[in-house]
Coordinates of C-alpha atoms and ligand atoms in Angstrom, one line a residue:
X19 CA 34.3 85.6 110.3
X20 CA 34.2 88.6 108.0
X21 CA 37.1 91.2 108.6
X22 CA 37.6 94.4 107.7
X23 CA 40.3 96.8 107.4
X24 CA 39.7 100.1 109.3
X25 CA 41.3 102.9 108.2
X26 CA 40.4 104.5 111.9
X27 CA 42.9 101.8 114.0
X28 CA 45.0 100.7 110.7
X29 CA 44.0 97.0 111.5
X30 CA 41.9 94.4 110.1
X31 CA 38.8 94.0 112.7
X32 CA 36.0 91.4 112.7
X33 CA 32.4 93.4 112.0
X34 CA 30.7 94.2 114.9
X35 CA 27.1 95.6 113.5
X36 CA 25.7 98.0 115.8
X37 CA 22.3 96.6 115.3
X38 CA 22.3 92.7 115.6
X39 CA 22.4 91.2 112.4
X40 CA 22.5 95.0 110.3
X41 CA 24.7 97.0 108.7
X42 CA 24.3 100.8 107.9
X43 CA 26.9 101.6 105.4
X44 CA 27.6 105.2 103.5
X45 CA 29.3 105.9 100.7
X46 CA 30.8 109.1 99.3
X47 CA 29.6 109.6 95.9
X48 CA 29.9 111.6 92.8
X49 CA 30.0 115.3 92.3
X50 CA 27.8 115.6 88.8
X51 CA 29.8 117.9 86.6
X52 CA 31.3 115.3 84.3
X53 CA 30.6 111.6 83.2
X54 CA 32.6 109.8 85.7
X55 CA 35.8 108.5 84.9
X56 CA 37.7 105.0 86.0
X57 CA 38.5 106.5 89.5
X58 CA 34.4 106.6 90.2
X59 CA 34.5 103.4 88.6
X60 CA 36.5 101.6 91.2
X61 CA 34.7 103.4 93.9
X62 CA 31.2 102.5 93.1
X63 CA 32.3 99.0 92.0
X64 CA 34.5 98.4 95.0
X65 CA 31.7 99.2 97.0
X66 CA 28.9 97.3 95.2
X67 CA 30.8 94.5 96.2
X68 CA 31.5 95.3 99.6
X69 CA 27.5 95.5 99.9
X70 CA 26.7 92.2 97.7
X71 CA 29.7 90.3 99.6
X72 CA 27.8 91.9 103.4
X73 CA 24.3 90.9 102.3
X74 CA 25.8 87.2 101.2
X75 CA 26.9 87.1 104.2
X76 CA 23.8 87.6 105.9
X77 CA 23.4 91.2 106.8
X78 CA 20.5 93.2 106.2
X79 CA 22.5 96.3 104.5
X80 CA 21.1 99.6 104.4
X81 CA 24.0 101.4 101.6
X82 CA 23.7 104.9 101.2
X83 CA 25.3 106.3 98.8
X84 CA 25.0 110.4 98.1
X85 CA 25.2 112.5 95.0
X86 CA 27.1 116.1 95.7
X87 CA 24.4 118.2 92.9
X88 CA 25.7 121.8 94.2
X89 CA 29.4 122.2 93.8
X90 CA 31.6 124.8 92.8
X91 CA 32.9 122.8 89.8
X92 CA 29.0 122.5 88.9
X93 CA 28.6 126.1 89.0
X94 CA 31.8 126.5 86.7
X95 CA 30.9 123.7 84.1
X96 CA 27.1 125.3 83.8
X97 CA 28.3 128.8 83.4
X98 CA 30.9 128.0 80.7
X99 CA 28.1 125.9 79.1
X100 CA 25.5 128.7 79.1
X101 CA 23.3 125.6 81.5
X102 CA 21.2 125.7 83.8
X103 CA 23.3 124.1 86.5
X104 CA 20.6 122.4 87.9
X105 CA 20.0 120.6 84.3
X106 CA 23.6 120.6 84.3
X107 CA 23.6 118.4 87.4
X108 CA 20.2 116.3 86.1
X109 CA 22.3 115.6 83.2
X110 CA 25.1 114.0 84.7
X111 CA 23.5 112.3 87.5
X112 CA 21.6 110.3 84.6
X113 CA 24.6 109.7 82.8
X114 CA 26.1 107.9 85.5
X115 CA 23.1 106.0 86.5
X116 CA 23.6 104.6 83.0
X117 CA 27.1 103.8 83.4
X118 CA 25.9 102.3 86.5
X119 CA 24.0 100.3 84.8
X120 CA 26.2 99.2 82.2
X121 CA 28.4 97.9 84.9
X122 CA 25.9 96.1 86.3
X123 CA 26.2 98.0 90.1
X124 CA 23.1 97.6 91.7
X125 CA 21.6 100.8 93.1
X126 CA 22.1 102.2 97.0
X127 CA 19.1 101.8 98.5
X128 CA 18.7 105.3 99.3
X129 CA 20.8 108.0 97.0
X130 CA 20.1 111.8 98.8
X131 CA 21.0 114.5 96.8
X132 CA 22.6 117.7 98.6
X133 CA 19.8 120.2 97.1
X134 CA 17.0 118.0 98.9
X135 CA 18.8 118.2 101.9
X136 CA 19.6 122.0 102.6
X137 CA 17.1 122.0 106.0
X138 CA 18.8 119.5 107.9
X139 CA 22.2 120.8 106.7
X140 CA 20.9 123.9 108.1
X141 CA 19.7 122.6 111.9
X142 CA 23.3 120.7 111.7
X143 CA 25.2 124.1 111.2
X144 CA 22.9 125.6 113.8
X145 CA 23.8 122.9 116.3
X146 CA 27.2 123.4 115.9
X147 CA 27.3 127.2 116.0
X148 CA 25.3 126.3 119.1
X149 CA 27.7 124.4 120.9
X150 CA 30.3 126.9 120.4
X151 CA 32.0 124.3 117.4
X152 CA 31.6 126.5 114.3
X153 CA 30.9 130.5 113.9
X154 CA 30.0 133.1 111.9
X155 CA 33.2 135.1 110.0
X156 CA 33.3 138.7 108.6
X157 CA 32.8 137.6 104.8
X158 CA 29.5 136.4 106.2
X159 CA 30.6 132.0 105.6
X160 CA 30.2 130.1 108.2
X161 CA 33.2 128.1 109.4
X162 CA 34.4 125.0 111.4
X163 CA 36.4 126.2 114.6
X164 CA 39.0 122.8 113.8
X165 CA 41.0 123.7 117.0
X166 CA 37.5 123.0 119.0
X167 CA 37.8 119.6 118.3
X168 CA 40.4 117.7 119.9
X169 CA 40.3 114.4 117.9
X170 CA 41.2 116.0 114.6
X171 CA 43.5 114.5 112.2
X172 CA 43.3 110.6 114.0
X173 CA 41.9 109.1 110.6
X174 CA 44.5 110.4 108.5
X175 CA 47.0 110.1 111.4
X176 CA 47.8 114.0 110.6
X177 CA 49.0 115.9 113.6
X178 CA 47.3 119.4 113.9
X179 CA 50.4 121.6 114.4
X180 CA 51.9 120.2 111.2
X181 CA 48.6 120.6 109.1
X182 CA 48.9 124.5 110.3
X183 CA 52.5 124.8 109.9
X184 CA 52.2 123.1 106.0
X185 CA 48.6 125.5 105.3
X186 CA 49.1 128.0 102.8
X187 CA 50.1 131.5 103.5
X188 CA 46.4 132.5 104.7
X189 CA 44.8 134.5 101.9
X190 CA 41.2 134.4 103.7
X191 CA 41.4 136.8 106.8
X192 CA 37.9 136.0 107.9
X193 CA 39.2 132.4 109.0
X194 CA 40.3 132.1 112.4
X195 CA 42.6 129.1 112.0
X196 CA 44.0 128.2 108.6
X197 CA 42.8 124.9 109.0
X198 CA 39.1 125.7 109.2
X199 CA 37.1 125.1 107.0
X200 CA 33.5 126.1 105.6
X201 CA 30.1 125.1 106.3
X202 CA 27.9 127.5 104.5
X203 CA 29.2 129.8 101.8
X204 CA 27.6 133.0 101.8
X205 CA 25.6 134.0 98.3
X206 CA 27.4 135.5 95.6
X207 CA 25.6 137.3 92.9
X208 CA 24.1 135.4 90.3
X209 CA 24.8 131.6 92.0
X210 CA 22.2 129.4 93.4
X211 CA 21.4 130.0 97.3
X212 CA 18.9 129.2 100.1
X213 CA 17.9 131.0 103.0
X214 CA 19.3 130.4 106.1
X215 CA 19.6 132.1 109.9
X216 CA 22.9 133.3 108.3
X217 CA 22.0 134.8 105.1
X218 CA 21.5 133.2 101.6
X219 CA 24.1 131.2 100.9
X220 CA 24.4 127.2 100.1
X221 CA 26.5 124.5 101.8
X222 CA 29.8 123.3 101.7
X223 CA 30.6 120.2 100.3
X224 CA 31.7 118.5 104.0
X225 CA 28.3 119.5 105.5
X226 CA 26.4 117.4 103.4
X227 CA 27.4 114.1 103.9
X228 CA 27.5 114.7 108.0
X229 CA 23.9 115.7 107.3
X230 CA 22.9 113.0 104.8
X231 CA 24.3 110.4 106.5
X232 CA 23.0 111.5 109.7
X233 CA 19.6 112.1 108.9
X234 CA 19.4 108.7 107.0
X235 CA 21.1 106.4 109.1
X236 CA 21.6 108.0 112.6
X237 CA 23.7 109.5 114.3
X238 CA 26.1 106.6 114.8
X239 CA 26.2 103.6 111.7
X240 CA 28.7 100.8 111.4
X241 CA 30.7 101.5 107.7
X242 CA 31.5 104.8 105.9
X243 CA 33.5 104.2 102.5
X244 CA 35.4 106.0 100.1
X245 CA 37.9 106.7 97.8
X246 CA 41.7 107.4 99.4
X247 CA 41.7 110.9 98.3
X248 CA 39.1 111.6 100.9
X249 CA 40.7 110.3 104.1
X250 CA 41.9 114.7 104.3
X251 CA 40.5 116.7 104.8
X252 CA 36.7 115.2 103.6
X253 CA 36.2 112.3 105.8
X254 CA 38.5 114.3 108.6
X255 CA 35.9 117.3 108.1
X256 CA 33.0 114.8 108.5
X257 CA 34.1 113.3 111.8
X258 CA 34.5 116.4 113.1
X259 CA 31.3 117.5 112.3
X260 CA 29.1 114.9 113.1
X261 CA 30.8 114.0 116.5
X262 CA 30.5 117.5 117.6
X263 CA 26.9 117.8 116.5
X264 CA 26.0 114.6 117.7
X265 CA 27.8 114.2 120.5
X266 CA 28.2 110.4 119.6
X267 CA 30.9 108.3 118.0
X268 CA 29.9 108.6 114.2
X269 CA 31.2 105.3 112.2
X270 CA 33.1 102.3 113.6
X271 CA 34.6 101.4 110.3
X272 CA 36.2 103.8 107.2
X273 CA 37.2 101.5 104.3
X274 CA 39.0 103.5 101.4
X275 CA 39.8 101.7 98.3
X276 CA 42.6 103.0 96.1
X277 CA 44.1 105.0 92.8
X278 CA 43.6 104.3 89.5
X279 CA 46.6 104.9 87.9
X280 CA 47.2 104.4 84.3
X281 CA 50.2 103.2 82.5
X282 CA 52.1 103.6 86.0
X283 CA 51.3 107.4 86.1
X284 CA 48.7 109.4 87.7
X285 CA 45.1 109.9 85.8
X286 CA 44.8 113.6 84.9
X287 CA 43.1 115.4 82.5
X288 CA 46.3 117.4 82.2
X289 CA 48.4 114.2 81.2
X290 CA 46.0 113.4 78.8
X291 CA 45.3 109.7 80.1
X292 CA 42.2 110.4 81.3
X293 CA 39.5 108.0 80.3
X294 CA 35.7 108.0 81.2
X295 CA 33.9 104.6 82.0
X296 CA 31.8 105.7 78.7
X297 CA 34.9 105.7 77.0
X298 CA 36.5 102.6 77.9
X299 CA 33.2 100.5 77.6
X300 CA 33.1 101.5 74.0
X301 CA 36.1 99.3 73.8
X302 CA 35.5 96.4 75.4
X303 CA 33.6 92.9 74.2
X304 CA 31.1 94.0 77.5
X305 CA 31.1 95.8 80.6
X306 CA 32.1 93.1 82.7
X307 CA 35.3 93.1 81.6
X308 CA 35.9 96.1 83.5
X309 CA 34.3 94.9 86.5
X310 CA 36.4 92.4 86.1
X311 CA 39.6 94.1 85.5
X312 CA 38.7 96.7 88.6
X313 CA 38.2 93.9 91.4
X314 CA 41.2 91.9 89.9
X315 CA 43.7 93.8 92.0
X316 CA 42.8 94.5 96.0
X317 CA 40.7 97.4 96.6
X318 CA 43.4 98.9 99.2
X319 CA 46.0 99.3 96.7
X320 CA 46.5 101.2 93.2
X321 CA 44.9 99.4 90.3
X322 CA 47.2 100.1 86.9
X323 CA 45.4 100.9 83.7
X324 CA 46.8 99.4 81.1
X325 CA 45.2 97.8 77.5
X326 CA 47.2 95.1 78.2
X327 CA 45.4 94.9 81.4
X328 CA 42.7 95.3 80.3
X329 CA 43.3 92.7 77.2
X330 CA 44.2 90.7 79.9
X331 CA 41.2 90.6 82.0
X332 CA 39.1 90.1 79.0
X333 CA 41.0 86.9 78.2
X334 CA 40.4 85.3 81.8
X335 CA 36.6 86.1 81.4
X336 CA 36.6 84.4 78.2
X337 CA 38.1 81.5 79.7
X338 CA 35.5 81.3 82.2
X339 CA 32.8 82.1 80.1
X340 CA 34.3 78.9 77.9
X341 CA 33.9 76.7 81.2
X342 CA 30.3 77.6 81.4
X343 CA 29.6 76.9 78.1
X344 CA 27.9 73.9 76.7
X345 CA 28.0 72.7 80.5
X346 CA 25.0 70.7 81.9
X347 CA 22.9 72.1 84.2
X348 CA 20.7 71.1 87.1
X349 CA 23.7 70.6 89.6
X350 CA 24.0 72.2 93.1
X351 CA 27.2 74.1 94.1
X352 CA 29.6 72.7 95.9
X353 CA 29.6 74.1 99.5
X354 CA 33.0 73.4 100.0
X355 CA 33.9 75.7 96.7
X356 CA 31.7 78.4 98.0
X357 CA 33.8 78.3 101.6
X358 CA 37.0 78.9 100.0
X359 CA 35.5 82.2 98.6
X360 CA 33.7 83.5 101.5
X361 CA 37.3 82.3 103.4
X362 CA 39.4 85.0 100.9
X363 CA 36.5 87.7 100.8
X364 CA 36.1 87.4 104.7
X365 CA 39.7 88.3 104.6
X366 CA 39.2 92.3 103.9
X367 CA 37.7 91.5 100.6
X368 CA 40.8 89.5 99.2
X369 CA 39.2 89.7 95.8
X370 CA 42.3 88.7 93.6
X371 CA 42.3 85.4 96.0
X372 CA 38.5 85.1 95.3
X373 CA 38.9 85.2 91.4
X374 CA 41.7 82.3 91.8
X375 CA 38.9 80.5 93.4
X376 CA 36.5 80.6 90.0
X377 CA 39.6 79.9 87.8
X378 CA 40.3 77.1 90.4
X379 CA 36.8 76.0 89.7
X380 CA 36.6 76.4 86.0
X381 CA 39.9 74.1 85.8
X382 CA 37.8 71.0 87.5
X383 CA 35.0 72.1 85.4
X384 CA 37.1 71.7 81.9
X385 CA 38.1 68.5 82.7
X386 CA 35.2 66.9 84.1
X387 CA 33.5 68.3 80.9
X388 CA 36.5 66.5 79.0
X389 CA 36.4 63.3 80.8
X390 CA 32.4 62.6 80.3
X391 CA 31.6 63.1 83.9
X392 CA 28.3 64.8 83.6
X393 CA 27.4 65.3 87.3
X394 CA 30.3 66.3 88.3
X395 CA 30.6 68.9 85.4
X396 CA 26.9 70.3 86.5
X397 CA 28.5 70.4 90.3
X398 CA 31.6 72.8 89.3
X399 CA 29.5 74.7 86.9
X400 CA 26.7 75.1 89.4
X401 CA 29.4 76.3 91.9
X402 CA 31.0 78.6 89.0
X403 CA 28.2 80.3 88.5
X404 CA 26.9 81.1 92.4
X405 CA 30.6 82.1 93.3
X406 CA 30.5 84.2 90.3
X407 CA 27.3 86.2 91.1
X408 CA 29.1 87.0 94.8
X409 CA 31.0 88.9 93.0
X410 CA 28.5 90.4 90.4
X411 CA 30.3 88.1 87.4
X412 CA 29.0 85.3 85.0
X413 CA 25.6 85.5 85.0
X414 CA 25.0 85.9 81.3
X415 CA 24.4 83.6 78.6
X416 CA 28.0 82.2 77.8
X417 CA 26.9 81.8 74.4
X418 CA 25.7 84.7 73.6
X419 CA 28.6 86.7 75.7
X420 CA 31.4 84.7 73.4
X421 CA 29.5 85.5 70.3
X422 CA 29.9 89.0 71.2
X423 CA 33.4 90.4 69.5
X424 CA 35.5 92.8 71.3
X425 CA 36.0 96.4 70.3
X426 CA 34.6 98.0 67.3
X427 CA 31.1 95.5 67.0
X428 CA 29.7 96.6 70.5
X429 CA 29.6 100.4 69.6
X430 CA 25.8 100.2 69.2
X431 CA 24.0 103.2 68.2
X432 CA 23.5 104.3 71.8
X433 CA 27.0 103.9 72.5
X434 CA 28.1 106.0 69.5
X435 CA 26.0 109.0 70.4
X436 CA 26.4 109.5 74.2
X437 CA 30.9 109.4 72.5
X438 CA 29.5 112.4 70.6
X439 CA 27.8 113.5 73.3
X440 CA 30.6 113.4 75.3
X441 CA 33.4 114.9 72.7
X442 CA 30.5 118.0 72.3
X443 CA 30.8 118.2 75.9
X444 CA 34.6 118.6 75.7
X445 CA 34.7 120.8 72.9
X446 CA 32.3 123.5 74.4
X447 CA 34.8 123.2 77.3
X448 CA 37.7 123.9 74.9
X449 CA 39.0 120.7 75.7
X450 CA 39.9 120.0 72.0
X451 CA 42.8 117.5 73.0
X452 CA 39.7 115.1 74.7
X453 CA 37.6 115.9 71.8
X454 CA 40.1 115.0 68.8
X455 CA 41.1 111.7 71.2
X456 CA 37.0 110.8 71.2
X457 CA 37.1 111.0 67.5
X458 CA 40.0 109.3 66.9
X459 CA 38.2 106.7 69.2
X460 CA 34.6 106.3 67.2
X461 CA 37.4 105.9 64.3
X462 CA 38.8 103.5 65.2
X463 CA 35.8 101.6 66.0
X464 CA 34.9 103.0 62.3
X465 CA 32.5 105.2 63.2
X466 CA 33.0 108.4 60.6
X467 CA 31.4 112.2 62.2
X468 CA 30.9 115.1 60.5
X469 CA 30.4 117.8 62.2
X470 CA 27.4 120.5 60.8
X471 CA 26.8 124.2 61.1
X472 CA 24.9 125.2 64.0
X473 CA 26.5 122.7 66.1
X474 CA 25.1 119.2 65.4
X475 CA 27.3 115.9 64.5
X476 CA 26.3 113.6 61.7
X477 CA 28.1 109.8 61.8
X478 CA 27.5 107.2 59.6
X479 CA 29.7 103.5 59.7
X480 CA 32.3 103.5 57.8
Ligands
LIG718 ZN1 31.3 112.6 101.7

């Protein structure tokens, strides 16, 4: 029986769907200011699987998984790009799609946007003012009265008196309690707003997931996921708005996967070993190595970014795309093969046992292929092959994948442009560290750009 660990109790608990036989999960998604870097890229890949792995299972899965397309940081990048921010925000949400894409991640089934849900982030405010849980301050925002709700701080296992006592000095007289927090930000001039009973203003970024989630999968679902860094306040903020609108229990399970870190340190644009999942895939033989690489370690704990990691992961794929190859088909998996994974993913998604499970399989693959025994050879690769797709892996042609060289020979044309893309995206940021690095990059993979007057970038192959 498939068990979880919830980040709620701190334990691993069998699933209990709320609804027999289905399973309403929501994911926090990206904020679409930027191509999304390795951290997103764990997220939305630890999650994928989480859904694939519930669905094999038997569930029917409804994953929702939002995109935040009003944002401070949107409004920021637009203005200092001379953007609309709403193209601004179009732009990025495509881009990741793509990268999606490349990584083979299949899509949420339903994937709200904050902008298309201002009206029921509206009624959800209204509730709350309502019920005496949120009110109207003096700078005209609307806030989250935190000390109304008694339960705040059990995910994170924060206590309220030590939140207050650690809150900054308070700058913002208009809040009551340092520790609450907004809802609706009332309209500056010149930044996008909607109407509301409050004034013009537009949400906060806490709002819209209670009021996504909600209005897509009720007011009480089984699974909300996410990355660490929103256990506080995010996911805190959340519970406490939806319980108090709802009046209901909100979600029986939080899963949070963990850091990226890379080379041991912490990814920041400020060290300089940041890297976008555009980036890296421009260096890899395909995709799936990074899939690969990012389920390798368990999704609770930091992942460590590494080339030799990375080289690493590369190497085991090979050597299961090797298995594959040249092996007969027509066989049926062995069930017993199959149980072993399902017994290490049932077991909070114990992916590194899983992957020892295909290498396990690939072994008595090899040497039935060695040793001339044909139907057992189609057995393994049959099972190779099933267990593989449970965790979105090895399902292309093995020919054609160890044909394919790593580095420098996958830079096709589309990958060299959206790199250019990407360093003219840095550079009318000022970012000229991240732009010289993307250059040095496309050089590497000998890709020479010259940049033109007026803006444009002309490459050619070296
Ligand atoms: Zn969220």
């Amino acid at each position: 029986m498939l068990k979880i660990h919830n980040s709620m109790t701190g334990e691993k608990e069998p699933i209990r769907p709320l609804q027999p036989g289905k399973l309403r999960m929501y994911v926090c998604g990206v904020t679409v200011y930027d191509y999304i870097h390795l951290g997103h890229a764990r997220m939305l890949t630890v999650f994928d699987l989480v859904r694939r792995y519930l669905r094999d299972s038997g569930f029917e899965v409804t994953y929702v998984r939002n995109i935040t397309d009003i944002d401070d940081k949107i409004i920021e990048r637009a203005a200092a790009n001379g953007e609309d921010w709403t193209a601004l925000a179009r732009r990025f949400a495509a881009a990741m799609h793509e990268d999606c894409a490349a990584l083979r991640l299949e899509p949420p089934d339903l994937e709200p946007r904050a902008t298309e849900y201002i009206d029921a982030i509206v009624a959800m405010i209204g509730v709350l003012i309502a019920k005496g849980y949120a009110y109207l301050a003096d700078d005209g925002d609307v806030l989250y009265s935190v000390r109304r709700f008694a339960e705040y701080g059990r995910l994170s296992g924060k206590r309220i008196e030590d939140l207050r006592a650690g809150a900054r000095v308070q700058v913002d007289a208009a809040k009551r309690d340092p520790l609450d927090f907004v809802l609706w930000k009332a309209a500056k001039p010149g930044e996008p707003s909607w109407p509301s009973p409050w004034g013009a203003g537009r949400p906060g970024w806490h709002i819209e997931c209670s009021a996504m989630s909600t209005a897509l999968l009720g007011d009480h679902f089984d699974l909300h996921g996410g990355g660490m860094d929103l256990k506080f306040p995010h996911h805190e903020n959340e519970i406490a708005q939806s319980c108090a609108a709802c009046g209901t229990p909100f979600v029986n399970v939080w899963m949070h996967n963990g850091f990226v870190r890379i080379n041991d340190e912490k990814m920041s644009k400020s060290l300089g070993n940041f890297f976008t999942v555009r980036d890296v895939l421009a260096t890899l033989r395909d995709p799936e190595v990074l899939r690969y690489f990012l389920i390798s370690s368990h999704y609770r704990g930091p992942i460590n970014y590494s080339e030799a990691q990375l080289a690493q992961a590369d190497e085991t794929l090979l050597g299961l795309y090797r298995a594959l190859e040249g092996a007969p088909s027509g066989g049926q998996a062995d069930p017993a093969a199959r149980a072993r994974l399902c017994e290490a993913m049932d077991d909070d998604f114990n992916t590194p046992v899983a992957l020892a499970v295909l290498q396990g399989v690939a072994r008595e693959l090899n040497t039935a292929k060695a040793e001339g025994r044909t139907a057992a050879a189609a057995t393994q690769a049959a099972s190779l092959r099933e267990l593989g797709g449970m965790l979105g892996l090895l399902q292309q042609d093995p020919a054609a994948f160890l044909k394919r060289g790593a580095g420098a020979q996958v830079l096709d044309d589309a990958a060299i442009e959206a790199l250019i893309g990407a360093r003219r995206e840095a550079r009318a940021r000022k970012d000229y560290a991240e732009g010289d690095r993307i250059r040095d990059r496309l050089a590497a993979a000998g890709v020479v750009i010259e940049d033109k007057p007026g803006g444009a970038t002309a490459w050619r192959r070296a």
